[in-house]
Amino acid sequence: MRVVLSCTALASLLVANSANPDNIAPLKDFAPPKPYTPNIAQSAFPAHQFDRTNRDEYFFVTDLLDDSMDKFHVSGGFYGRDFYSSALFKYRGANFYTILNANFSKGNRYKDGGGNEVDFGYSRQGQSAVVGFVPNDISEFRFTFLRDNIDNEKEPHNPTDAVKTERKIAKFNARLGEESLANTLNLELMLRDINRNANNFELRNSAQKVKVEIERKIFDAKLSYDADFGNFHNMIGASYQRDLHEGKRYGFVGGKWVFNGYRFGDVKNQSVRVFDEISYKFNEANKLNLALNYEWMSSNLRAANNAYSAPMPQISTIKGLVKSIYGENLDGDIKHKALSASLKYEFSPNEKDLYYAALESISRMPSNMERFNTLYGPLDNGWISNPFLKPERHNRVNLGLEYKSEFFKEYLSSKQGEDSFAIKAHLIASDVKDLIIYDRRHSKATMPMNKNAVISRNVDAKIYSANLSASYNFLQNFGLKAALFYNYGQNKTDGRALYQIRPFEANLAADYKSYASFGSFSLGSALRYVAKQNRGDFDKSTGLGIDSKEAKAFTLIDIYGAVEFRNKFGLRFGVNNIFDKEYAEFISGDHVAALDPRRVNAPGRTVFVSFHSSF
Amino acid sequence: MKRRNFLGLGAALGVTALAPDLFAKERFDIWGMPAIPSTMLAVATMQGELNKTHDMKLRIWSNPDQLRAGVASGDMKLTAAPSNVGVNLANQGIKFGMLNIMTNGLQNVLVKDASIKSIEDLVGKKLIMPFKNDMPDLVLRAICKKRGIDISKIDITYVQTPPESVGLFLQKDYDAALSIEPMSSAAILKGKKMGVDVSVGFELPEIWGESFGVKPYIPQAGLIVSLDYYNANREVFEVFHNDLQNSLKWILQNKQSAAKIGAQYLPAPEPALANAFERSNLTVTKASDLADELMSFFEVLFELNPKILGGKMPDKSLFL
């Protein structure tokens, strides 16, 4: 676990309460990689959407340098043909603090386990700044700015490449009242500005040139008030979001660019939430928690009647295109409202252990991708989302535990001569009403246009998710870690498996850490086993067909190590996929809206070495 | 890898983890005190030569009552303790000796006003501190007496524990707090989170040395040991002494790593520990090499409160 002073500044805006709808993610989220925040920047591995091995969890003694309280931190290294570097400055004075980070990474084509080149790549620069003022013990003000720019992201699984993705996030936080939240007002304002361009000609050869340009601005405001009343704690608040989203597609016809469809038709969403969470502590160990969240959402496609170039006049507006697929008129505002609730019981017999059981009913509003992505397809393709979708509701049981033995502090850190262990587990069983899925139109019409286009719809479903992880420190210098994941998803409406459900996975790691006169060093090996996913959405003629039957079970072994000298500088090194296994992930790459189950193999054997310093 | 192979490898890893220690060693138990010198003990038990031949275990006592009971019952044959405790035990007839000194003073005075730089500047100011009539109080009184400061002109508030003292200092209008490391470093960090500008005004060992014309040392704490145990294992203690010296050297060169090790034993956050090492005057000096300094120090304490040493001055044979 990596914690850096005041990096909570970058936490998500709307993590409001236990009934927060943002706790539910769509089945498939076509989004760029998350920005490198300062708390992870120094130790981060370069983003790679075709390799889901979580190497950030590996143990390196150089993490000590990256996470230390020193003012200056510099790291950089090669990961096969990729490069990543980061510089971090942090300082905390009596009444203010600041964190500055700049990072740069370059992804390049790589060889898979079969020796075949994969035309992958990107260039990425990120900058972030956090400045906080603490005038006294009952107030704190913090400004955060983060920019993430990704250029020329090659997408071998998609007809187009994301040639430009630029995200700028500005945030202001204010706390008036005690840090303990005993009597505290919190305000948060955030502006996200996103620009994304994709095309099929800059990074590849294409006879018919197409480009898509997307702009989005999201403004969030949240106000919450926390107060203690005896054994009760109450947090009440409200938030507002305004989301402006426009995306246009152009084709190069007759020597000029022709506007031929809206990816997002000048969408304007406004959302208001009110929420309350009240908890009651029966005693130090037992707590009951009730959380409520009520949301009103109003959406409007302001370009619904704007014309664009299309083969037929009937579909040359969003309104006409939607009517042709769904048979309904798209007029005026689309409004939704939903109540989410969570009742949670927590038992924490001591500071280390926690057991909880929660009953939750959480309603998630459809995303713009799920409702307003409206591009006709000239053949049997296209993607016409359903603006009339209902919010999905997850009625679920959420059980979990965390247990640490007496001497466990963290992985590979126990008292001298004492073996220790920690276990963490959760199980979520969810019965979902109106789950939002992508599907195909499956039209029997003779006309090819949009015949098998992607649509979105509501279905009922069952989703189970289980995770068990354990850490064991033994013989002073050794550690073992294991993590198991199992997920299950069934579309009850159609009697078929849900798509992109992660297969059973087991991660095992064995590590050795020791100290020496010069500092410390560590060596480790990790094994990742991913089972074959037999239940999937493999067939475009009956479902969405985004899952790939070609993704087989695989086992990877990585070896890695690190050495650090006097807490000042160190090296991290290793070999990933040491047996040069040829494999592909079952969950397909998700940085762009790629729907075809085109297999893209993950990297083969990859040597990495990075330098880390702190001073 | 096939599922059968995968399960086999998992089972093999599990068996390795559960394998018994085939090379049983002689026990070497150490008790540390809940203060920063225990980090030296932790590092030495982890990295020292003695660890190769002995099964070393470090435990921390939580309060003086547990220390006294442990020593009296014989459970604690080797323990860290404030230096006056060794004298006190010996004067009660318990056969313990003073093995070494591990800190030459980790007391300092925290201030909110950076212009307070000496003990004279405390006159007319509000000072909060723990342990009335115990060593910190006696040290302060001795310094004031030597420097001709009327201590009644310092507005002193006494509380029970160091955390209570520091907590009230941060929250209320006290000008200064007499504190110990790593509590002082933790208070400085806490102050930054609370918007309170806290700094170390001055360190008591320096003032002590300046006042009494001696080295800037307050031989505040070290290891005490059962004489029978020590006499039966003298060679082992020589190895342990070297391990402790190497431990100190390593800590000062690897403060972040040392803080991580120390935080396993001490109720202090890692950043505070890392900042505290430099201000803790850590040392590993045999008590016999400091006999004169210790006697001088105890004379001053004895003059102010004989009870703190058990009613009489120690014999030099106490220092091993």
Tab-separated table of C-alpha atoms in Angstrom, chain A residues 122-507:
chain	number	residue	atom	x	y	z
A	122	TYR	CA	1.868	5.691	-27.313
A	123	SER	CA	3.586	8.739	-25.969
A	124	ARG	CA	2.381	10.181	-22.692
A	125	GLN	CA	3.160	13.201	-20.548
A	126	GLY	CA	1.537	14.021	-17.240
A	127	GLN	CA	1.856	16.903	-14.832
A	128	SER	CA	0.183	17.494	-11.516
A	129	ALA	CA	0.337	20.058	-8.760
A	130	VAL	CA	-1.228	20.133	-5.332
A	131	VAL	CA	-1.050	23.195	-3.124
A	132	GLY	CA	-2.667	23.210	0.289
A	133	PHE	CA	-3.109	25.858	2.948
A	134	VAL	CA	-3.744	25.024	6.592
A	135	PRO	CA	-4.305	28.347	8.347
A	136	ASN	CA	-5.382	26.658	11.595
A	137	ASP	CA	-6.629	23.357	12.991
A	138	ILE	CA	-10.204	23.879	11.817
A	139	SER	CA	-9.673	24.779	8.195
A	140	GLU	CA	-7.799	23.555	5.177
A	141	PHE	CA	-7.889	24.665	1.536
A	142	ARG	CA	-6.396	22.683	-1.284
A	143	PHE	CA	-5.958	23.304	-4.990
A	144	THR	CA	-5.191	20.462	-7.338
A	145	PHE	CA	-4.358	20.508	-11.011
A	146	LEU	CA	-3.641	17.484	-13.120
A	147	ARG	CA	-2.978	17.148	-16.826
A	148	ASP	CA	-2.608	13.896	-18.696
A	149	ASN	CA	-1.769	13.876	-22.390
A	150	ILE	CA	-1.556	10.720	-24.485
A	151	ASP	CA	-0.462	10.991	-28.108
A	152	ASN	CA	-0.537	8.479	-30.919
A	153	GLU	CA	-1.988	5.564	-28.998
A	154	LYS	CA	-1.921	2.720	-31.459
A	155	GLU	CA	-4.942	0.427	-31.188
A	156	PRO	CA	-4.237	-2.849	-32.990
A	157	HIS	CA	-7.667	-4.211	-31.972
A	158	ASN	CA	-9.704	-1.314	-33.356
A	159	PRO	CA	-10.277	0.281	-36.768
A	160	THR	CA	-9.085	3.652	-35.472
A	161	ASP	CA	-6.324	4.902	-33.220
A	162	ALA	CA	-6.615	7.364	-30.345
A	163	VAL	CA	-4.182	9.908	-31.712
A	164	LYS	CA	-4.824	12.498	-29.037
A	165	THR	CA	-6.210	12.232	-25.513
A	166	GLU	CA	-5.822	15.233	-23.263
A	167	ARG	CA	-7.374	15.461	-19.833
A	168	LYS	CA	-7.126	18.442	-17.537
A	169	ILE	CA	-8.545	18.306	-14.038
A	170	ALA	CA	-8.737	21.258	-11.673
A	171	LYS	CA	-10.073	20.859	-8.178
A	172	PHE	CA	-10.626	22.935	-5.080
A	173	ASN	CA	-11.297	21.464	-1.657
A	174	ALA	CA	-12.169	23.317	1.492
A	175	ARG	CA	-12.587	21.922	4.984
A	176	LEU	CA	-14.123	24.037	7.700
A	177	GLY	CA	-14.171	22.193	10.972
A	178	GLU	CA	-12.312	19.426	12.659
A	179	GLU	CA	-10.284	16.926	10.672
A	180	SER	CA	-11.910	14.139	12.671
A	181	LEU	CA	-15.219	15.071	10.969
A	182	ALA	CA	-16.861	15.589	14.345
A	183	ASN	CA	-18.264	18.933	13.217
A	184	THR	CA	-17.054	19.641	9.736
A	185	LEU	CA	-18.166	21.220	6.504
A	186	ASN	CA	-16.514	20.009	3.299
A	187	LEU	CA	-16.747	21.690	-0.082
A	188	GLU	CA	-15.382	20.347	-3.332
A	189	LEU	CA	-15.402	21.922	-6.777
A	190	MET	CA	-13.968	20.161	-9.799
A	191	LEU	CA	-13.671	20.826	-13.500
A	192	ARG	CA	-12.667	18.108	-15.941
A	193	ASP	CA	-11.825	19.048	-19.488
A	194	ILE	CA	-11.340	16.148	-21.895
A	195	ASN	CA	-10.407	16.215	-25.552
A	196	ARG	CA	-10.017	13.043	-27.543
A	197	ASN	CA	-9.397	12.530	-31.221
A	198	ALA	CA	-9.263	9.264	-33.087
A	199	ASN	CA	-8.675	8.485	-36.728
A	200	ASN	CA	-7.753	5.663	-39.047
A	201	PHE	CA	-5.069	7.273	-41.171
A	202	GLU	CA	-2.313	8.925	-39.148
A	203	LEU	CA	-0.897	5.742	-37.675
A	204	ARG	CA	-1.983	3.263	-40.334
A	205	ASN	CA	-2.878	3.060	-43.990
A	206	SER	CA	-6.536	3.311	-44.806
A	207	ALA	CA	-8.315	3.815	-48.078
A	208	GLN	CA	-11.264	5.613	-46.542
A	209	LYS	CA	-10.229	8.202	-44.033
A	210	VAL	CA	-12.381	8.677	-40.942
A	211	LYS	CA	-11.861	10.773	-37.841
A	212	VAL	CA	-13.767	11.340	-34.616
A	213	GLU	CA	-13.309	14.416	-32.421
A	214	ILE	CA	-14.659	14.508	-28.902
A	215	GLU	CA	-14.830	17.329	-26.370
A	216	ARG	CA	-16.201	17.025	-22.884
A	217	LYS	CA	-16.412	19.356	-19.916
A	218	ILE	CA	-17.701	18.154	-16.568
A	219	PHE	CA	-18.232	20.453	-13.628
A	220	ASP	CA	-18.881	18.992	-10.171
A	221	ALA	CA	-19.752	20.641	-6.901
A	222	LYS	CA	-20.284	18.884	-3.624
A	223	LEU	CA	-21.075	20.138	-0.160
A	224	SER	CA	-21.299	17.860	2.860
A	225	TYR	CA	-21.578	18.313	6.585
A	226	ASP	CA	-20.420	15.791	9.174
A	227	ALA	CA	-21.439	15.862	12.812
A	228	ASP	CA	-21.206	13.648	15.878
A	229	PHE	CA	-24.173	13.312	18.231
A	230	GLY	CA	-23.177	11.011	21.046
A	231	ASN	CA	-22.867	7.566	19.514
A	232	PHE	CA	-24.335	8.800	16.221
A	233	HIS	CA	-22.399	10.224	13.318
A	234	ASN	CA	-24.277	11.879	10.508
A	235	MET	CA	-23.067	13.049	7.129
A	236	ILE	CA	-25.505	14.974	4.993
A	237	GLY	CA	-24.806	16.600	1.697
A	238	ALA	CA	-25.691	17.498	-1.838
A	239	SER	CA	-23.874	17.486	-5.127
A	240	TYR	CA	-24.396	18.896	-8.589
A	241	GLN	CA	-22.893	17.834	-11.879
A	242	ARG	CA	-23.070	19.504	-15.266
A	243	ASP	CA	-21.716	17.459	-18.157
A	244	LEU	CA	-21.312	18.853	-21.677
A	245	HIS	CA	-20.264	16.255	-24.200
A	246	GLU	CA	-19.929	16.524	-27.948
A	247	GLY	CA	-18.370	14.123	-30.403
A	248	LYS	CA	-18.427	14.283	-34.198
A	249	ARG	CA	-17.383	11.873	-36.911
A	250	TYR	CA	-16.026	12.983	-40.254
A	251	GLY	CA	-15.276	11.105	-43.457
A	252	PHE	CA	-12.844	12.288	-46.112
A	253	VAL	CA	-14.879	12.395	-49.306
A	254	GLY	CA	-14.040	14.144	-52.536
A	255	GLY	CA	-10.995	15.856	-51.128
A	256	LYS	CA	-12.690	17.360	-48.086
A	257	TRP	CA	-13.883	16.415	-44.651
A	258	VAL	CA	-17.599	15.682	-44.427
A	259	PHE	CA	-19.401	15.634	-41.091
A	260	ASN	CA	-21.267	12.326	-41.098
A	261	GLY	CA	-22.452	11.548	-37.604
A	262	TYR	CA	-22.583	12.369	-33.924
A	263	ARG	CA	-20.772	10.186	-31.499
A	264	PHE	CA	-22.326	12.442	-28.853
A	265	GLY	CA	-24.903	14.930	-30.069
A	266	ASP	CA	-24.043	17.955	-27.951
A	267	VAL	CA	-25.168	16.190	-24.801
A	268	LYS	CA	-26.036	18.216	-21.743
A	269	ASN	CA	-26.533	16.296	-18.529
A	270	GLN	CA	-27.400	17.844	-15.226
A	271	SER	CA	-27.467	15.752	-12.119
A	272	VAL	CA	-28.369	16.619	-8.545
A	273	ARG	CA	-27.859	14.310	-5.619
A	274	VAL	CA	-28.761	14.566	-1.986
A	275	PHE	CA	-27.344	12.031	0.377
A	276	ASP	CA	-27.261	11.178	4.012
A	277	GLU	CA	-25.352	8.580	5.947
A	278	ILE	CA	-26.028	7.936	9.582
A	279	SER	CA	-24.051	5.520	11.668
A	280	TYR	CA	-24.563	4.364	15.220
A	281	LYS	CA	-21.797	2.905	17.359
A	282	PHE	CA	-23.220	0.483	19.878
A	283	ASN	CA	-19.748	0.291	21.388
A	284	GLU	CA	-16.141	0.366	20.185
A	285	ALA	CA	-16.598	-2.832	18.189
A	286	ASN	CA	-20.111	-2.691	16.716
A	287	LYS	CA	-21.450	-0.165	14.245
A	288	LEU	CA	-24.587	0.064	12.134
A	289	ASN	CA	-24.625	2.265	9.095
A	290	LEU	CA	-27.532	3.484	6.949
A	291	ALA	CA	-26.806	5.411	3.779
A	292	LEU	CA	-29.257	6.970	1.333
A	293	ASN	CA	-28.642	8.696	-1.972
A	294	TYR	CA	-31.331	10.288	-4.123
A	295	GLU	CA	-30.461	11.446	-7.607
A	296	TRP	CA	-32.259	13.474	-10.242
A	297	MET	CA	-30.763	13.451	-13.688
A	298	SER	CA	-31.852	15.514	-16.670
A	299	SER	CA	-30.333	14.957	-20.117
A	300	ASN	CA	-30.755	16.621	-23.426
A	301	LEU	CA	-29.274	15.998	-26.865
A	302	ARG	CA	-29.136	19.522	-28.119
A	303	ALA	CA	-28.061	18.365	-31.554
A	304	ALA	CA	-30.823	15.775	-31.904
A	305	ASN	CA	-32.284	17.542	-34.929
A	306	ASN	CA	-29.050	18.772	-36.502
A	307	ALA	CA	-28.421	17.250	-39.896
A	308	TYR	CA	-25.272	15.440	-40.930
A	309	SER	CA	-24.326	13.635	-44.064
A	310	ALA	CA	-25.966	10.200	-44.316
A	311	PRO	CA	-26.916	7.851	-47.141
A	312	MET	CA	-30.604	8.283	-46.379
A	313	PRO	CA	-32.424	11.406	-45.189
A	314	GLN	CA	-34.318	9.383	-42.546
A	315	ILE	CA	-31.160	8.792	-40.575
A	316	SER	CA	-29.383	12.095	-41.203
A	317	THR	CA	-30.266	13.316	-37.717
A	318	ILE	CA	-29.865	11.655	-34.333
A	319	LYS	CA	-33.598	11.781	-33.901
A	320	GLY	CA	-34.171	9.978	-37.182
A	321	LEU	CA	-31.447	7.429	-36.546
A	322	VAL	CA	-32.785	6.597	-33.098
A	323	LYS	CA	-36.308	6.342	-34.469
A	324	SER	CA	-35.124	3.918	-37.154
A	325	ILE	CA	-33.624	1.601	-34.558
A	326	TYR	CA	-35.851	1.970	-31.519
A	327	GLY	CA	-39.067	3.210	-33.071
A	328	GLU	CA	-39.447	6.023	-30.582
A	329	ASN	CA	-39.316	9.799	-30.951
A	330	LEU	CA	-36.519	11.515	-29.126
A	331	ASP	CA	-38.003	14.784	-27.935
A	332	GLY	CA	-37.114	17.154	-25.124
A	333	ASP	CA	-35.430	16.201	-21.946
A	334	ILE	CA	-34.821	12.716	-20.687
A	335	LYS	CA	-35.270	12.613	-16.953
A	336	HIS	CA	-34.500	9.976	-14.387
A	337	LYS	CA	-34.596	9.794	-10.651
A	338	ALA	CA	-33.425	7.035	-8.402
A	339	LEU	CA	-33.009	6.182	-4.762
A	340	SER	CA	-30.017	4.155	-3.584
A	341	ALA	CA	-29.706	2.727	-0.100
A	342	SER	CA	-27.252	0.710	1.942
A	343	LEU	CA	-27.580	-0.860	5.378
A	344	LYS	CA	-24.275	-2.070	6.721
A	345	TYR	CA	-23.239	-3.718	9.963
A	346	GLU	CA	-19.574	-3.607	10.926
A	347	PHE	CA	-17.843	-5.552	13.660
A	348	SER	CA	-14.276	-4.482	14.428
A	349	PRO	CA	-13.115	-6.244	17.606
A	350	ASN	CA	-9.770	-4.431	17.445
A	351	GLU	CA	-7.869	-1.966	15.274
A	352	LYS	CA	-6.677	-4.673	12.907
A	353	ASP	CA	-9.781	-6.713	12.208
A	354	LEU	CA	-13.027	-5.899	10.457
A	355	TYR	CA	-16.057	-7.970	9.513
A	356	TYR	CA	-19.017	-6.481	7.672
A	357	ALA	CA	-22.290	-7.391	6.064
A	358	ALA	CA	-24.269	-4.996	3.918
A	359	LEU	CA	-27.590	-5.052	2.131
A	360	GLU	CA	-27.511	-2.623	-0.745
A	361	SER	CA	-29.886	-1.411	-3.398
A	362	ILE	CA	-27.990	0.906	-5.691
A	363	SER	CA	-29.206	2.494	-8.880
A	364	ARG	CA	-26.734	3.577	-11.565
A	365	MET	CA	-27.687	6.088	-14.241
A	366	PRO	CA	-26.797	5.158	-17.842
A	367	SER	CA	-23.566	6.673	-19.135
A	368	ASN	CA	-23.321	8.805	-22.252
A	369	MET	CA	-21.692	5.899	-24.087
A	370	GLU	CA	-24.623	3.679	-23.177
A	371	ARG	CA	-27.309	6.217	-24.169
A	372	PHE	CA	-26.020	8.753	-26.638
A	373	ASN	CA	-23.405	7.136	-28.848
A	374	THR	CA	-25.228	7.452	-32.176
A	375	LEU	CA	-23.195	6.574	-35.250
A	376	TYR	CA	-24.826	4.891	-38.192
A	377	GLY	CA	-22.865	2.145	-39.928
A	378	PRO	CA	-22.674	2.134	-43.714
A	379	LEU	CA	-22.796	-1.670	-43.805
A	380	ASP	CA	-24.142	-3.980	-41.134
A	381	ASN	CA	-22.141	-2.203	-38.429
A	382	GLY	CA	-22.767	1.062	-36.556
A	383	TRP	CA	-23.329	1.887	-32.924
A	384	ILE	CA	-26.631	3.404	-31.959
A	385	SER	CA	-27.117	3.538	-28.204
A	386	ASN	CA	-30.551	3.656	-26.674
A	387	PRO	CA	-31.431	7.055	-25.182
A	388	PHE	CA	-34.493	5.550	-23.507
A	389	LEU	CA	-32.578	3.210	-21.218
A	390	LYS	CA	-33.682	2.933	-17.619
A	391	PRO	CA	-31.204	3.200	-14.765
A	392	GLU	CA	-29.955	-0.176	-13.612
A	393	ARG	CA	-30.592	-1.327	-10.046
A	394	HIS	CA	-28.263	-3.609	-8.134
A	395	ASN	CA	-29.877	-5.367	-5.192
A	396	ARG	CA	-27.000	-7.054	-3.514
A	397	VAL	CA	-25.470	-8.619	-0.474
A	398	ASN	CA	-21.952	-7.527	0.304
A	399	LEU	CA	-19.938	-9.528	2.839
A	400	GLY	CA	-16.324	-8.938	3.775
A	401	LEU	CA	-13.604	-9.436	6.316
A	402	GLU	CA	-10.096	-8.277	7.098
A	403	TYR	CA	-8.047	-10.166	9.659
A	404	LYS	CA	-4.447	-9.618	10.738
A	405	SER	CA	-2.548	-11.718	13.228
A	406	GLU	CA	-0.939	-10.018	16.213
A	407	PHE	CA	2.452	-9.219	14.733
A	408	PHE	CA	1.445	-8.441	11.147
A	409	LYS	CA	2.197	-4.862	10.185
A	410	GLU	CA	2.435	-5.144	6.440
A	411	TYR	CA	3.685	-7.603	3.866
A	412	LEU	CA	7.276	-8.588	4.696
A	413	SER	CA	7.166	-6.571	7.873
A	414	SER	CA	6.686	-8.400	11.153
A	415	LYS	CA	8.384	-8.170	14.469
A	416	GLN	CA	11.722	-9.970	14.663
A	417	GLY	CA	11.276	-13.698	14.930
A	418	GLU	CA	7.491	-13.587	14.712
A	419	ASP	CA	5.614	-15.164	11.854
A	420	SER	CA	2.398	-13.394	10.969
A	421	PHE	CA	-0.370	-13.344	8.413
A	422	ALA	CA	-3.285	-11.300	7.096
A	423	ILE	CA	-6.438	-12.323	5.260
A	424	LYS	CA	-8.871	-10.200	3.313
A	425	ALA	CA	-11.991	-11.399	1.530
A	426	HIS	CA	-15.234	-10.163	0.067
A	427	LEU	CA	-18.254	-11.662	-1.591
A	428	ILE	CA	-20.846	-9.680	-3.513
A	429	ALA	CA	-23.985	-11.387	-4.754
A	430	SER	CA	-26.062	-9.089	-6.884
A	431	ASP	CA	-29.479	-9.452	-8.453
A	432	VAL	CA	-29.626	-6.732	-11.082
A	433	LYS	CA	-32.772	-5.296	-12.529
A	434	ASP	CA	-32.453	-3.427	-15.823
A	435	LEU	CA	-28.740	-4.014	-16.141
A	436	ILE	CA	-27.446	-1.967	-19.067
A	437	ILE	CA	-25.693	-4.048	-21.677
A	438	TYR	CA	-24.507	-3.576	-25.219
A	439	ASP	CA	-26.003	-5.947	-27.720
A	440	ARG	CA	-26.461	-6.246	-31.481
A	441	ARG	CA	-29.508	-5.240	-33.431
A	442	HIS	CA	-29.840	-8.703	-35.010
A	443	SER	CA	-32.125	-7.282	-37.692
A	444	LYS	CA	-33.666	-9.549	-40.318
A	445	ALA	CA	-34.062	-6.645	-42.731
A	446	THR	CA	-32.577	-7.057	-46.181
A	447	MET	CA	-30.985	-3.609	-46.145
A	448	PRO	CA	-27.376	-3.938	-44.840
A	449	MET	CA	-27.123	-0.513	-43.203
A	450	ASN	CA	-27.034	-0.773	-39.378
A	451	LYS	CA	-28.261	-4.336	-39.756
A	452	ASN	CA	-26.144	-5.732	-36.939
A	453	ALA	CA	-25.279	-2.445	-35.265
A	454	VAL	CA	-24.398	-2.237	-31.611
A	455	ILE	CA	-27.325	-1.188	-29.480
A	456	SER	CA	-27.840	-0.902	-25.748
A	457	ARG	CA	-30.692	-2.327	-23.694
A	458	ASN	CA	-31.846	-3.245	-20.226
A	459	VAL	CA	-31.873	-6.837	-19.044
A	460	ASP	CA	-32.147	-8.569	-15.705
A	461	ALA	CA	-29.048	-10.383	-14.492
A	462	LYS	CA	-27.186	-12.107	-11.706
A	463	ILE	CA	-23.621	-11.078	-10.899
A	464	TYR	CA	-21.379	-12.662	-8.302
A	465	SER	CA	-17.924	-11.471	-7.385
A	466	ALA	CA	-15.575	-13.081	-4.866
A	467	ASN	CA	-12.043	-12.242	-3.834
A	468	LEU	CA	-9.765	-13.814	-1.265
A	469	SER	CA	-6.265	-12.574	-0.567
A	470	ALA	CA	-3.730	-13.587	2.038
A	471	SER	CA	-0.232	-12.535	3.063
A	472	TYR	CA	2.139	-14.562	5.226
A	473	ASN	CA	5.443	-13.350	6.672
A	474	PHE	CA	7.726	-16.102	7.907
A	475	LEU	CA	11.321	-16.890	8.862
A	476	GLN	CA	12.025	-13.177	9.265
A	477	ASN	CA	12.910	-12.497	5.629
A	478	PHE	CA	10.302	-14.378	3.623
A	479	GLY	CA	6.822	-13.571	2.454
A	480	LEU	CA	4.094	-15.353	0.528
A	481	LYS	CA	1.096	-13.641	-1.022
A	482	ALA	CA	-1.924	-15.139	-2.698
A	483	ALA	CA	-5.005	-13.601	-4.274
A	484	LEU	CA	-7.940	-15.427	-5.832
A	485	PHE	CA	-10.664	-13.855	-7.933
A	486	TYR	CA	-13.871	-15.374	-9.193
A	487	ASN	CA	-16.708	-13.681	-11.041
A	488	TYR	CA	-19.936	-14.920	-12.550
A	489	GLY	CA	-22.458	-13.081	-14.667
A	490	GLN	CA	-25.678	-14.349	-16.176
A	491	ASN	CA	-28.153	-12.445	-18.329
A	492	LYS	CA	-31.467	-13.779	-17.013
A	493	THR	CA	-33.597	-12.053	-19.612
A	494	ASP	CA	-31.915	-13.849	-22.510
A	495	GLY	CA	-30.638	-16.891	-20.633
A	496	ARG	CA	-27.002	-16.353	-21.619
A	497	ALA	CA	-23.691	-15.366	-20.080
A	498	LEU	CA	-22.798	-11.720	-19.623
A	499	TYR	CA	-19.821	-10.436	-21.566
A	500	GLN	CA	-16.380	-9.462	-20.313
A	501	ILE	CA	-16.693	-11.305	-17.016
A	502	ARG	CA	-13.193	-11.859	-15.690
A	503	PRO	CA	-12.256	-15.542	-15.519
A	504	PHE	CA	-11.038	-17.274	-12.371
A	505	GLU	CA	-7.602	-15.964	-11.545
A	506	ALA	CA	-4.984	-16.856	-8.970
A	507	ASN	CA	-1.949	-14.762	-8.143
